JSON list of C-alpha atoms in Angstrom, two decimals:
[
{"chain": "J", "resi": 17, "resn": "MET", "atom": "CA", "xyz": [74.55, 157.38, -76.35]},
{"chain": "J", "resi": 18, "resn": "ARG", "atom": "CA", "xyz": [70.98, 158.59, -77.32]},
{"chain": "J", "resi": 19, "resn": "THR", "atom": "CA", "xyz": [67.39, 157.34, -76.16]},
{"chain": "J", "resi": 20, "resn": "GLY", "atom": "CA", "xyz": [63.75, 158.39, -76.74]},
{"chain": "J", "resi": 21, "resn": "ILE", "atom": "CA", "xyz": [62.31, 159.77, -79.84]},
{"chain": "J", "resi": 22, "resn": "PRO", "atom": "CA", "xyz": [64.21, 162.31, -82.52]},
{"chain": "J", "resi": 23, "resn": "LEU", "atom": "CA", "xyz": [63.14, 165.58, -82.83]},
{"chain": "J", "resi": 24, "resn": "ASN", "atom": "CA", "xyz": [60.66, 166.59, -85.24]},
{"chain": "J", "resi": 25, "resn": "VAL", "atom": "CA", "xyz": [59.73, 162.77, -85.98]},
{"chain": "J", "resi": 26, "resn": "LEU", "atom": "CA", "xyz": [56.57, 163.05, -84.60]},
{"chain": "J", "resi": 27, "resn": "ASP", "atom": "CA", "xyz": [53.48, 164.47, -86.75]},
{"chain": "J", "resi": 28, "resn": "SER", "atom": "CA", "xyz": [52.45, 168.18, -85.53]},
{"chain": "J", "resi": 29, "resn": "ASN", "atom": "CA", "xyz": [49.12, 167.54, -85.52]},
{"chain": "J", "resi": 30, "resn": "ALA", "atom": "CA", "xyz": [49.30, 164.91, -82.85]},
{"chain": "J", "resi": 31, "resn": "LEU", "atom": "CA", "xyz": [46.69, 164.84, -80.32]},
{"chain": "J", "resi": 32, "resn": "THR", "atom": "CA", "xyz": [48.09, 167.24, -77.67]},
{"chain": "J", "resi": 33, "resn": "ALA", "atom": "CA", "xyz": [46.73, 169.10, -74.99]},
{"chain": "J", "resi": 34, "resn": "ALA", "atom": "CA", "xyz": [47.24, 172.60, -76.96]},
{"chain": "J", "resi": 35, "resn": "ASN", "atom": "CA", "xyz": [46.23, 171.19, -80.16]},
{"chain": "J", "resi": 36, "resn": "LEU", "atom": "CA", "xyz": [43.30, 169.79, -78.90]},
{"chain": "J", "resi": 37, "resn": "LYS", "atom": "CA", "xyz": [42.59, 173.77, -77.19]},
{"chain": "J", "resi": 38, "resn": "ALA", "atom": "CA", "xyz": [43.13, 174.99, -80.48]},
{"chain": "J", "resi": 39, "resn": "LEU", "atom": "CA", "xyz": [40.51, 172.66, -82.31]},
{"chain": "J", "resi": 40, "resn": "ASP", "atom": "CA", "xyz": [37.84, 173.21, -79.56]},
{"chain": "J", "resi": 41, "resn": "SER", "atom": "CA", "xyz": [38.29, 177.04, -79.59]},
{"chain": "J", "resi": 42, "resn": "SER", "atom": "CA", "xyz": [38.19, 176.99, -83.90]},
{"chain": "J", "resi": 43, "resn": "SER", "atom": "CA", "xyz": [35.32, 174.84, -83.89]},
{"chain": "J", "resi": 44, "resn": "GLY", "atom": "CA", "xyz": [33.30, 176.53, -81.32]},
{"chain": "J", "resi": 45, "resn": "PHE", "atom": "CA", "xyz": [32.76, 173.37, -78.85]},
{"chain": "J", "resi": 46, "resn": "VAL", "atom": "CA", "xyz": [32.49, 174.10, -75.36]},
{"chain": "J", "resi": 47, "resn": "THR", "atom": "CA", "xyz": [34.99, 172.02, -73.30]},
{"chain": "J", "resi": 48, "resn": "TYR", "atom": "CA", "xyz": [33.56, 169.53, -70.74]},
{"chain": "J", "resi": 49, "resn": "THR", "atom": "CA", "xyz": [34.25, 170.62, -66.94]},
{"chain": "J", "resi": 50, "resn": "ALA", "atom": "CA", "xyz": [33.90, 167.91, -64.38]},
{"chain": "J", "resi": 51, "resn": "PRO", "atom": "CA", "xyz": [31.12, 168.63, -61.94]},
{"chain": "J", "resi": 52, "resn": "SER", "atom": "CA", "xyz": [34.47, 168.71, -59.30]},
{"chain": "J", "resi": 53, "resn": "GLU", "atom": "CA", "xyz": [35.97, 171.37, -61.19]},
{"chain": "J", "resi": 54, "resn": "ARG", "atom": "CA", "xyz": [32.38, 173.45, -61.12]},
{"chain": "J", "resi": 55, "resn": "SER", "atom": "CA", "xyz": [32.06, 172.81, -57.54]},
{"chain": "J", "resi": 56, "resn": "VAL", "atom": "CA", "xyz": [35.42, 173.85, -56.28]},
{"chain": "J", "resi": 57, "resn": "ALA", "atom": "CA", "xyz": [34.98, 177.29, -58.58]},
{"chain": "J", "resi": 58, "resn": "VAL", "atom": "CA", "xyz": [32.00, 177.99, -56.70]},
{"chain": "J", "resi": 59, "resn": "SER", "atom": "CA", "xyz": [32.78, 176.66, -53.31]},
{"chain": "J", "resi": 60, "resn": "GLU", "atom": "CA", "xyz": [35.87, 179.05, -52.85]},
{"chain": "J", "resi": 61, "resn": "ARG", "atom": "CA", "xyz": [35.71, 181.25, -50.35]},
{"chain": "J", "resi": 62, "resn": "VAL", "atom": "CA", "xyz": [36.87, 185.33, -50.30]},
{"chain": "J", "resi": 63, "resn": "LYS", "atom": "CA", "xyz": [38.56, 186.37, -47.59]},
{"chain": "J", "resi": 64, "resn": "GLY", "atom": "CA", "xyz": [36.16, 188.70, -46.10]},
{"chain": "J", "resi": 65, "resn": "GLU", "atom": "CA", "xyz": [33.22, 187.98, -47.56]},
{"chain": "J", "resi": 66, "resn": "THR", "atom": "CA", "xyz": [29.80, 189.30, -46.24]},
{"chain": "J", "resi": 67, "resn": "LEU", "atom": "CA", "xyz": [27.32, 187.19, -44.49]},
{"chain": "J", "resi": 68, "resn": "GLU", "atom": "CA", "xyz": [24.94, 187.46, -47.56]},
{"chain": "J", "resi": 69, "resn": "GLN", "atom": "CA", "xyz": [27.97, 186.44, -49.96]},
{"chain": "J", "resi": 70, "resn": "LYS", "atom": "CA", "xyz": [28.50, 183.42, -47.63]},
{"chain": "J", "resi": 71, "resn": "ARG", "atom": "CA", "xyz": [24.86, 182.71, -48.07]},
{"chain": "J", "resi": 72, "resn": "GLN", "atom": "CA", "xyz": [24.61, 183.07, -51.51]},
{"chain": "J", "resi": 73, "resn": "ARG", "atom": "CA", "xyz": [27.77, 180.63, -51.80]},
{"chain": "J", "resi": 74, "resn": "LYS", "atom": "CA", "xyz": [26.02, 178.29, -49.68]},
{"chain": "J", "resi": 75, "resn": "ARG", "atom": "CA", "xyz": [23.17, 178.14, -51.81]},
{"chain": "J", "resi": 76, "resn": "MET", "atom": "CA", "xyz": [24.65, 177.82, -54.88]},
{"chain": "J", "resi": 77, "resn": "VAL", "atom": "CA", "xyz": [26.63, 174.75, -54.00]},
{"chain": "J", "resi": 78, "resn": "LYS", "atom": "CA", "xyz": [23.64, 173.35, -52.80]},
{"chain": "J", "resi": 79, "resn": "GLU", "atom": "CA", "xyz": [22.17, 173.74, -55.97]},
{"chain": "J", "resi": 80, "resn": "GLN", "atom": "CA", "xyz": [24.87, 171.85, -57.63]},
{"chain": "J", "resi": 81, "resn": "LYS", "atom": "CA", "xyz": [24.68, 169.04, -55.22]},
{"chain": "J", "resi": 82, "resn": "LYS", "atom": "CA", "xyz": [20.98, 168.96, -56.26]},
{"chain": "J", "resi": 83, "resn": "GLU", "atom": "CA", "xyz": [21.86, 169.11, -59.54]},
{"chain": "J", "resi": 84, "resn": "ARG", "atom": "CA", "xyz": [24.29, 166.54, -59.39]},
{"chain": "J", "resi": 85, "resn": "ARG", "atom": "CA", "xyz": [22.09, 164.45, -57.52]},
{"chain": "J", "resi": 86, "resn": "ILE", "atom": "CA", "xyz": [19.46, 164.35, -60.16]},
{"chain": "J", "resi": 87, "resn": "GLU", "atom": "CA", "xyz": [22.28, 163.72, -62.93]},
{"chain": "J", "resi": 88, "resn": "LYS", "atom": "CA", "xyz": [23.67, 160.63, -61.22]},
{"chain": "J", "resi": 89, "resn": "LYS", "atom": "CA", "xyz": [20.08, 159.30, -61.07]},
{"chain": "J", "resi": 90, "resn": "ALA", "atom": "CA", "xyz": [19.49, 159.92, -64.29]},
{"chain": "J", "resi": 91, "resn": "ASN", "atom": "CA", "xyz": [22.60, 157.90, -65.31]},
{"chain": "J", "resi": 92, "resn": "THR", "atom": "CA", "xyz": [21.89, 155.05, -63.37]},
{"chain": "J", "resi": 93, "resn": "LEU", "atom": "CA", "xyz": [18.64, 154.76, -64.89]},
{"chain": "J", "resi": 94, "resn": "ALA", "atom": "CA", "xyz": [19.84, 154.80, -68.41]},
{"chain": "J", "resi": 95, "resn": "PHE", "atom": "CA", "xyz": [22.37, 152.41, -67.76]},
{"chain": "J", "resi": 96, "resn": "LYS", "atom": "CA", "xyz": [19.72, 149.65, -66.28]},
{"chain": "J", "resi": 97, "resn": "GLU", "atom": "CA", "xyz": [17.70, 150.55, -69.29]},
{"chain": "J", "resi": 98, "resn": "GLU", "atom": "CA", "xyz": [20.77, 149.92, -71.61]},
{"chain": "J", "resi": 99, "resn": "LYS", "atom": "CA", "xyz": [21.29, 146.81, -69.96]},
{"chain": "J", "resi": 100, "resn": "LYS", "atom": "CA", "xyz": [17.84, 145.55, -69.80]},
{"chain": "J", "resi": 101, "resn": "ARG", "atom": "CA", "xyz": [17.98, 146.10, -73.67]},
{"chain": "J", "resi": 102, "resn": "GLN", "atom": "CA", "xyz": [21.17, 144.41, -74.16]},
{"chain": "J", "resi": 103, "resn": "GLN", "atom": "CA", "xyz": [19.99, 141.66, -72.25]},
{"chain": "J", "resi": 104, "resn": "LYS", "atom": "CA", "xyz": [16.80, 141.32, -74.25]},
{"chain": "J", "resi": 105, "resn": "ILE", "atom": "CA", "xyz": [19.17, 141.45, -77.55]},
{"chain": "J", "resi": 106, "resn": "MET", "atom": "CA", "xyz": [21.15, 138.58, -76.05]},
{"chain": "J", "resi": 107, "resn": "LEU", "atom": "CA", "xyz": [18.46, 136.02, -75.33]},
{"chain": "J", "resi": 108, "resn": "ASN", "atom": "CA", "xyz": [16.64, 137.13, -78.54]},
{"chain": "J", "resi": 109, "resn": "LEU", "atom": "CA", "xyz": [19.49, 135.35, -80.30]},
{"chain": "J", "resi": 110, "resn": "GLN", "atom": "CA", "xyz": [20.02, 132.62, -78.13]},
{"chain": "J", "resi": 111, "resn": "GLN", "atom": "CA", "xyz": [16.71, 131.60, -78.17]},
{"chain": "J", "resi": 112, "resn": "ASN", "atom": "CA", "xyz": [16.82, 132.43, -82.28]},
{"chain": "J", "resi": 113, "resn": "PHE", "atom": "CA", "xyz": [20.21, 130.48, -82.50]},
{"chain": "J", "resi": 114, "resn": "ASN", "atom": "CA", "xyz": [18.53, 127.25, -80.69]},
{"chain": "J", "resi": 115, "resn": "GLY", "atom": "CA", "xyz": [15.68, 127.43, -83.32]},
{"chain": "J", "resi": 116, "resn": "ILE", "atom": "CA", "xyz": [17.74, 126.75, -86.24]},
{"chain": "J", "resi": 117, "resn": "LYS", "atom": "CA", "xyz": [18.73, 123.25, -87.02]},
{"chain": "J", "resi": 118, "resn": "ILE", "atom": "CA", "xyz": [21.46, 122.24, -89.48]}
]
């Protein structure tokens, strides 16, 4: 008894990780890396690093944290503004709807 999807039935151009990666590389788009992935790359400690390398690594981590805080604050502000805008639109629609008499 066989279960599952038969072989060679699905479209070969489906959205798989490999196809998306090939599409990104061919179109010239830069793939997005999450902030957590970037901080891991910087915060990895090399065995036997010098004091100056340690200071530089710590400085870079602090800079990334600062950038992330700024980015987070900007996102919060943008979402608040969008919420206000949508509430204003909804209020306008309700007032206009109540004003129409049939």
